[in-house]
Amino acid sequence: MLFKKSIIFLLAVLLFLVSFLVSCDGNPSNKNTVSDSSNLINSGDAGFPYDDNFDGQTIRIFCVNTARHVYGELQFVPNEEATTSSVSEAVKIRNDYIEEHYGLNIEVTSAAYPSEEVKELITAGACDYDIVVDSVDKMVTSVTDNYYWSLDNIIDLDNPWWDQSSINSLTLNDKHYFVAGDALITDDDNIYLTLFNKKIYNENSELQNKYGNIYDLVRDGKFTYDVFLEMSKLVSHTDQNGQWGFYATYGNLSHSYGSTIMVNGAGVALAEKMDDGSVKLNPGTENAVNVFDKVYEIMSDKTVTQRAELIIGQGSATSKYGFTELQAMFEAGRGLFYNTTSSSITRLKNSPAILDFQFGVLPIPKFNEEQDKYYCSVNRYQSSVIGIPTTNIDNKEATAFLLEALGYFSDDVTEAYFETTLKLQAIEDDEDAKMLDLIYNNRFYDIGAIYNWGSSVNPSLVGLYSSVIGDDSTNTLTSKWESIKDAVETDMLNTIDEYKNNLT
């Protein structure tokens, strides 16, 4: 598909040159603007609203390496040896276009955790990177050390290629230091979702008779906790020895942190910034307690939910936290629903395991039908955001231009990732592709999970729900929250004070 697009692009260039020569009539003053020519690789848009030329200037990007994330470097520079060759080709076309028309080159350096190395470089006065891209938890929590510029007066955050959820959620004051959006792949590739076994669903007459097409159920806003639980109960059964465990079949394959993901699915964050600028801690609120009560019912039932931490070391492939074992259960057809991230789709398709079923994609369920929409939280450890280090002084203008260009001209890159890597290679059904659209358009950032206030106590804020699920005999949310509330509030207020007093 992308080869076709390249041919179309070249033909469009030739047609453009012919029309240019005819319309100019030899008059060099009739110069087309960038908004005209940009449509060659970004069809259907009103045009790139900026025009400049930086005469071959190089912008240095420090990003996550390929070993940590397959798209860490590839989203910025092509790699001819990459298995995701269509993405690499699209990146090359985009970069060549930006270099030819705007005189900007991209140079990438990578590390496992670039934001950690940047701290040391800035402290030593040796940081020469123009852009830093790393996981949201690493980036956001370092803002009060003045490592990153406010982006408000550098790029136009209202442009449609920037993710407004990241802009609005990842700050505790009225300035915005980090952004995600169309310039990145590593933000989309780390969102929590629900995979499901189509064979189990389609062959269960009770599910079919009561719920029908599960995609229609989602579109109608009826894929709720109650429905999820009832479906899970209908398909769960013991192994051939009558035991619940690794070889049994469950409606829900998850992990203790899946409880936080499901609470986020109700649009409830551990902490949220309010319209007046204050920060609200939610675990003790009536809404959060009601939501968690239902999540607890699902996650603590060991005849419905198998959790990764309970099967560590079981099966032929083992892992530290049980996630490999959990994936093995899904691959073996022993789970209807599988709580994981979007990056797992490609991992499953590249797995040596032979699947005798097709799997589909769904969002995280809603709390109830009255909920306004679905919410799918980001993986704070992997989902990336962009920042401009405060050592970037001389190159800020060129850096800003490049970021806007990457955001605008990455449609083909996103399509290569989305259509080819996910939709065509990994997903067989267009319904699943539509579900991915829904998931990516409902990204959810939880500032409480990102900051993890109360880290001096056990559990910390981010581990609160997981800790309660671990004690699956009794729902102890209220008492555990009361035991850590003061420590969490103290840390939160200290962070807010740092925003007020430390930022220049």
XYZ file of C-alpha atoms in Angstrom:
504
model
C 0.000 0.000 0.000
C 2.767 2.387 0.920
C 4.607 1.622 -2.351
C 1.459 2.736 -4.132
C 1.375 5.906 -2.090
C 4.986 6.628 -3.032
C 4.153 6.300 -6.719
C 1.150 8.574 -6.228
C 3.381 11.030 -4.446
C 5.896 11.109 -7.337
C 3.133 11.553 -9.889
C 1.679 14.346 -7.796
C 5.074 16.043 -7.738
C 5.312 15.872 -11.542
C 1.787 17.233 -11.947
C 2.553 19.956 -9.454
C 5.703 20.988 -11.366
C 3.829 21.055 -14.665
C 1.020 23.166 -13.209
C 3.578 25.378 -11.515
C 5.413 26.096 -14.789
C 2.158 26.760 -16.615
C 0.688 29.013 -13.923
C 3.892 30.932 -13.302
C 4.287 31.777 -16.990
C 7.992 32.215 -16.400
C 7.483 34.789 -13.673
C 9.646 33.884 -10.632
C 7.522 36.080 -8.367
C 4.604 33.635 -8.593
C 5.972 31.403 -5.806
C 3.719 28.725 -4.293
C 3.503 28.615 -0.502
C 4.139 25.544 1.640
C 0.415 25.127 2.257
C -0.057 24.334 -1.434
C 2.738 21.811 -1.794
C 2.282 20.132 1.579
C -0.874 18.465 0.358
C 1.293 16.225 -1.812
C 2.034 14.036 1.190
C -0.791 15.085 3.454
C -3.864 15.021 1.281
C -7.159 16.294 2.554
C -5.710 18.955 4.883
C -5.971 22.710 4.595
C -2.189 22.824 4.402
C 0.806 23.261 6.642
C 0.456 26.779 8.065
C 4.174 27.566 8.368
C 6.854 28.455 5.831
C 10.585 28.882 6.428
C 13.934 27.431 5.386
C 16.708 26.624 7.831
C 19.464 25.923 5.279
C 20.401 22.425 6.361
C 20.214 22.926 10.121
C 20.281 19.698 12.140
C 17.918 19.083 15.046
C 19.165 16.514 17.558
C 16.583 14.196 19.120
C 17.368 12.050 22.179
C 14.854 9.210 22.336
C 14.179 5.706 23.616
C 16.303 3.048 21.934
C 15.020 0.219 19.768
C 15.826 -2.366 22.431
C 13.282 -0.751 24.744
C 10.721 0.074 22.074
C 10.739 -0.995 18.440
C 9.470 2.426 17.341
C 11.601 4.519 19.696
C 14.084 5.557 17.007
C 12.111 4.477 13.946
C 9.396 7.082 14.478
C 12.047 9.751 13.761
C 14.586 8.215 11.359
C 14.311 5.349 8.854
C 15.997 2.003 9.349
C 16.427 -0.129 6.239
C 16.857 -3.252 8.368
C 13.663 -2.706 10.357
C 11.054 -5.446 10.146
C 8.431 -2.705 9.995
C 9.737 -1.623 6.588
C 6.608 0.268 5.572
C 6.944 2.544 8.597
C 10.606 3.089 7.784
C 9.758 3.984 4.184
C 7.086 6.456 5.293
C 9.518 8.068 7.749
C 12.110 8.443 4.991
C 9.621 10.079 2.615
C 8.514 12.480 5.345
C 12.054 13.375 6.421
C 13.250 13.859 2.845
C 10.326 16.172 2.205
C 11.030 18.254 5.319
C 14.716 18.468 4.430
C 14.025 19.463 0.816
C 11.359 22.073 1.531
C 12.401 23.471 4.904
C 16.115 22.736 5.193
C 15.869 20.710 8.403
C 17.725 17.478 9.119
C 17.064 15.046 11.963
C 19.802 13.359 13.965
C 18.857 10.739 16.559
C 20.702 9.493 19.619
C 19.049 6.863 21.784
C 19.277 5.305 25.214
C 17.130 3.074 27.378
C 16.108 6.054 29.515
C 17.182 9.258 27.762
C 15.517 11.579 30.271
C 17.709 10.168 33.049
C 20.869 10.837 31.046
C 19.649 14.320 30.113
C 19.437 15.257 33.790
C 23.132 14.486 34.216
C 24.075 16.255 30.997
C 22.150 19.404 31.894
C 23.671 19.468 35.377
C 27.124 19.139 33.823
C 26.380 21.813 31.219
C 26.966 19.294 28.450
C 23.511 18.729 26.944
C 23.375 19.515 23.226
C 20.070 17.804 22.431
C 17.195 19.856 21.052
C 14.350 17.414 21.787
C 13.932 14.688 24.402
C 11.383 11.880 24.067
C 10.839 9.416 26.904
C 8.086 7.791 28.936
C 5.548 10.030 30.604
C 6.497 9.035 34.163
C 10.164 9.930 33.634
C 9.490 13.215 31.874
C 6.644 14.727 33.872
C 8.156 14.089 37.285
C 11.322 16.010 36.378
C 9.633 19.251 35.316
C 10.159 21.111 38.610
C 13.923 20.776 38.195
C 13.639 23.218 35.276
C 14.950 20.720 32.748
C 12.289 21.546 30.138
C 10.833 24.679 28.580
C 7.171 25.537 28.744
C 5.880 24.836 25.238
C 3.125 27.453 25.336
C 5.101 30.137 23.511
C 7.171 27.739 21.406
C 4.646 25.634 19.491
C 0.936 26.101 18.864
C -0.658 23.614 21.235
C -4.052 24.203 19.625
C -2.942 22.566 16.386
C -4.996 19.432 15.691
C -1.966 17.139 15.495
C -1.258 17.573 19.236
C -3.073 15.352 21.727
C -5.174 17.672 23.873
C -5.496 15.066 26.609
C -1.734 15.108 27.179
C -1.666 18.908 27.112
C -4.451 19.292 29.650
C -3.500 16.466 32.014
C 0.282 16.539 32.340
C 0.804 19.731 34.313
C -0.074 21.138 37.717
C -0.010 24.806 36.735
C -1.164 26.868 33.773
C 1.898 26.046 31.657
C 2.460 23.007 29.481
C 5.836 21.313 29.271
C 5.147 18.077 27.406
C 3.012 16.936 24.531
C 2.056 13.786 22.651
C 0.370 13.497 19.291
C 0.836 12.659 15.636
C 4.596 13.267 15.724
C 4.911 10.104 17.840
C 4.134 6.422 17.456
C 5.236 5.450 20.958
C 2.269 7.212 22.538
C -0.313 5.157 20.607
C 1.587 1.889 20.977
C 1.284 1.851 24.770
C -2.405 2.304 25.561
C -4.349 -0.186 27.643
C -7.141 -2.068 25.895
C -9.012 -5.365 25.919
C -8.235 -8.202 23.517
C -10.802 -10.956 23.171
C -10.913 -14.492 21.817
C -13.370 -14.468 18.922
C -13.678 -18.244 18.893
C -14.792 -18.433 22.530
C -17.244 -15.595 22.039
C -18.720 -16.771 18.750
C -19.116 -20.396 19.846
C -20.916 -19.569 23.093
C -24.636 -19.606 22.323
C -25.566 -17.849 25.571
C -23.306 -14.916 24.745
C -24.536 -14.781 21.177
C -28.215 -14.967 22.099
C -28.029 -12.344 24.832
C -25.473 -9.862 23.495
C -25.181 -10.468 19.754
C -22.438 -8.581 17.926
C -19.954 -7.453 20.562
C -18.765 -4.541 18.407
C -22.307 -3.201 18.203
C -22.485 -3.556 21.966
C -19.414 -1.322 22.289
C -20.711 1.218 19.782
C -24.030 1.381 21.619
C -22.175 2.245 24.829
C -23.284 -0.981 26.535
C -19.919 -2.696 27.071
C -19.954 -2.140 30.840
C -18.442 -3.724 33.954
C -21.649 -5.687 34.573
C -21.714 -7.042 31.026
C -17.983 -7.817 31.180
C -18.473 -9.757 34.426
C -21.487 -11.711 33.187
C -19.688 -12.658 29.976
C -16.646 -13.727 31.982
C -18.731 -15.945 34.256
C -20.409 -17.651 31.300
C -17.127 -18.878 29.795
C -14.993 -19.621 32.872
C -14.399 -23.257 33.816
C -11.861 -25.429 35.629
C -9.166 -27.541 33.985
C -9.618 -31.265 33.313
C -8.713 -32.011 36.927
C -11.381 -29.704 38.268
C -8.820 -27.123 39.381
C -8.671 -23.359 39.003
C -5.187 -22.326 37.917
C -2.871 -21.931 34.953
C -4.653 -24.582 32.861
C -8.210 -23.458 33.647
C -10.147 -21.111 31.359
C -11.120 -17.649 32.554
C -13.292 -14.849 31.332
C -10.719 -12.263 32.372
C -6.927 -12.515 32.085
C -5.440 -9.576 33.943
C -3.085 -8.527 36.757
C -3.410 -6.577 39.985
C -2.668 -3.244 38.278
C -5.524 -4.074 35.944
C -7.756 -2.839 38.749
C -6.326 0.673 38.315
C -6.761 0.398 34.553
C -10.412 -0.519 35.005
C -11.037 2.315 37.467
C -9.453 4.644 34.895
C -11.863 3.079 32.394
C -14.652 4.741 34.356
C -12.955 8.092 33.788
C -11.789 8.128 37.413
C -8.160 9.078 38.024
C -6.215 8.581 41.232
C -5.674 12.331 41.117
C -6.906 14.986 38.727
C -6.312 18.647 38.087
C -9.493 20.664 38.577
C -10.676 23.651 36.556
C -9.593 26.048 39.325
C -6.037 24.661 39.232
C -6.305 22.600 42.408
C -5.562 18.872 42.504
C -8.140 16.423 43.788
C -7.316 13.001 45.230
C -10.106 10.610 44.278
C -9.732 7.228 46.058
C -11.895 8.268 49.006
C -14.664 9.909 46.986
C -18.064 8.268 46.725
C -17.751 7.867 42.963
C -14.323 6.209 43.132
C -15.445 3.880 45.930
C -18.524 2.802 43.977
C -16.460 2.207 40.850
C -13.832 0.217 42.725
C -16.461 -1.931 44.454
C -17.487 -3.284 41.054
C -13.871 -3.632 39.903
C -13.093 -5.556 43.092
C -15.993 -7.913 42.400
C -14.475 -8.712 39.010
C -10.797 -8.793 39.896
C -10.942 -10.671 43.212
C -13.040 -13.578 41.939
C -10.560 -16.357 41.182
C -13.170 -18.302 39.260
C -13.573 -15.431 36.812
C -10.222 -13.609 36.731
C -6.714 -15.036 36.469
C -4.070 -12.543 37.566
C -0.488 -12.561 36.322
C 1.081 -12.461 39.778
C -0.724 -15.694 40.720
C 0.841 -17.775 37.918
C 4.490 -16.682 38.049
C 6.747 -19.581 37.072
C 4.013 -21.743 35.571
C 4.083 -23.069 32.028
C 7.065 -23.424 29.701
C 7.931 -19.713 29.484
C 8.321 -17.857 32.766
C 8.819 -14.233 33.750
C 9.424 -12.070 36.806
C 5.901 -10.672 37.057
C 3.849 -13.358 35.304
C 3.034 -11.391 32.153
C 4.644 -13.960 29.839
C 2.620 -16.686 31.530
C -0.564 -14.638 31.145
C 0.075 -14.149 27.426
C 0.683 -17.894 27.107
C -2.755 -18.567 28.593
C -4.372 -16.252 26.061
C -2.392 -17.794 23.193
C -3.550 -21.241 24.299
C -7.186 -20.137 24.142
C -7.774 -20.138 27.891
C -9.140 -16.611 28.212
C -12.040 -14.667 26.723
C -10.756 -11.197 27.646
C -7.109 -10.147 27.999
C -6.188 -6.844 29.659
C -3.025 -5.589 27.959
C -1.571 -2.757 25.859
C -1.815 -2.051 22.138
C 1.814 -3.133 21.664
C 0.743 -6.685 22.563
C -1.147 -6.987 19.282
C 2.032 -7.110 17.247
C 3.763 -9.260 19.884
C 0.996 -11.827 19.641
C 1.178 -11.945 15.864
C 4.968 -12.324 15.980
C 4.817 -14.955 18.708
C 6.031 -18.472 17.831
C 2.846 -19.817 19.409
C 0.275 -21.118 16.944
C -3.131 -19.596 17.635
C -6.148 -21.659 16.596
C -8.397 -18.625 16.926
C -8.632 -15.007 15.849
C -8.521 -12.297 18.442
C -10.225 -8.932 18.376
C -9.826 -5.526 19.977
C -12.129 -3.743 22.416
C -11.743 -0.748 24.732
C -11.616 -0.975 28.516
C -15.250 -1.420 29.646
C -17.343 1.464 30.958
C -18.638 1.596 34.529
C -22.223 1.928 33.336
C -24.211 2.937 30.267
C -24.637 6.491 31.543
C -20.875 7.108 31.333
C -20.115 9.673 28.618
C -17.514 7.626 26.730
C -14.854 4.902 26.997
C -11.521 5.752 28.630
C -8.282 3.889 27.905
C -5.344 4.864 30.084
C -1.746 5.064 28.896
C 1.043 2.882 30.209
C 2.984 5.446 32.240
C 6.185 3.402 32.005
C 6.238 3.260 28.194
C 3.939 5.830 26.572
C 6.080 8.729 25.347
C 5.849 12.495 25.433
C 8.009 15.221 23.868
C 9.941 17.895 25.746
C 12.414 20.631 24.783
C 15.341 20.872 27.243
C 16.135 24.297 28.677
C 19.671 24.022 27.302
C 18.174 24.407 23.833
C 18.405 28.174 23.421
C 19.822 28.888 19.980
C 17.820 26.195 18.162
C 14.387 26.771 19.684
C 12.870 28.292 16.545
C 14.074 25.489 14.290
C 13.077 22.904 16.901
C 9.560 24.310 17.106
C 9.257 24.301 13.320
C 10.404 20.686 13.120
C 7.947 19.561 15.789
C 5.063 21.210 13.956
C 6.255 19.650 10.694
C 6.559 16.205 12.279
C 3.069 16.562 13.677
C 1.572 17.675 10.375
C 3.516 15.545 7.889
C 3.356 12.246 9.818
C -0.029 11.144 8.490
C 1.622 8.582 6.227
C 3.857 7.384 9.063
C 0.869 6.937 11.335
C -1.048 5.188 8.575
C 1.859 2.831 7.889
C 1.990 1.944 11.585
C -1.738 1.816 12.077
C -2.938 0.280 8.821
C -0.049 -2.076 8.097
C 1.479 -2.982 11.441
C -1.796 -3.181 13.334
C -4.741 -3.382 10.984
C -3.372 -5.442 8.097
C -0.628 -7.545 9.679
C -2.113 -8.080 13.093
C -5.850 -7.526 12.851
C -8.027 -9.415 10.404
C -11.297 -7.554 10.880
C -12.123 -3.966 9.978
C -14.305 -3.872 13.092
C -11.141 -4.204 15.154
C -9.570 -1.347 13.243
C -12.540 0.825 14.172
C -12.096 -0.191 17.794
C -8.465 0.923 17.634
C -9.633 4.294 16.361
C -11.974 4.548 19.340
C -9.231 3.553 21.789
C -6.657 6.009 20.443
C -9.213 8.810 20.475
C -10.023 8.201 24.147
C -6.550 8.244 25.672
C -6.541 8.849 29.450
C -3.693 10.251 31.560
C -3.800 9.782 35.345
C -1.570 12.381 37.014
C -1.828 10.450 40.291
C -0.377 7.316 38.717
C 2.358 9.332 37.025
C 3.552 11.114 40.168
C 2.994 8.159 42.517
C 2.718 10.316 45.616
C 3.142 8.556 48.953
C 6.091 6.477 47.781
C 7.416 6.392 51.362
C 4.448 4.303 52.524
C 3.064 0.947 51.490
C 1.085 0.980 49.338
C 1.870 4.182 47.514
C -0.904 5.960 45.634
C -0.295 4.144 42.355
C -0.222 0.779 44.125
C -3.360 1.352 46.195
C -5.898 -0.546 44.102
C -3.403 -3.317 43.308
C -2.738 -3.796 47.004
C -6.427 -4.127 47.794
C -6.877 -6.665 44.993
C -3.947 -8.638 46.390
C -5.983 -9.151 49.550
C -8.812 -10.752 47.625
C -10.714 -11.975 50.673
C -11.914 -8.513 51.746
C -12.301 -5.129 50.079
C -10.049 -2.957 52.252
C -9.970 0.141 50.039
C -11.367 2.558 52.618
C -9.034 1.522 55.435
C -5.962 1.345 53.204
C -6.696 4.753 51.733
C -7.072 6.249 55.202
C -3.737 4.729 56.226
C -1.807 6.395 53.386
C -3.888 9.499 52.738
C -1.777 11.894 54.839
C 1.493 10.785 53.221
C -0.020 11.064 49.742
C -1.425 14.537 50.438
C 1.900 15.719 51.858
C 3.792 14.577 48.771
C 1.169 16.080 46.482
C 1.323 19.463 48.233
C 5.124 19.378 48.083
C 4.944 18.830 44.327
C 2.466 21.686 43.938
C 4.795 23.925 45.991
C 7.680 22.951 43.711
C 5.608 24.049 40.739
C 4.970 27.382 42.437
C 8.459 28.037 43.781
C 10.982 26.200 41.611
C 9.873 26.839 38.064
C 11.436 29.847 36.400
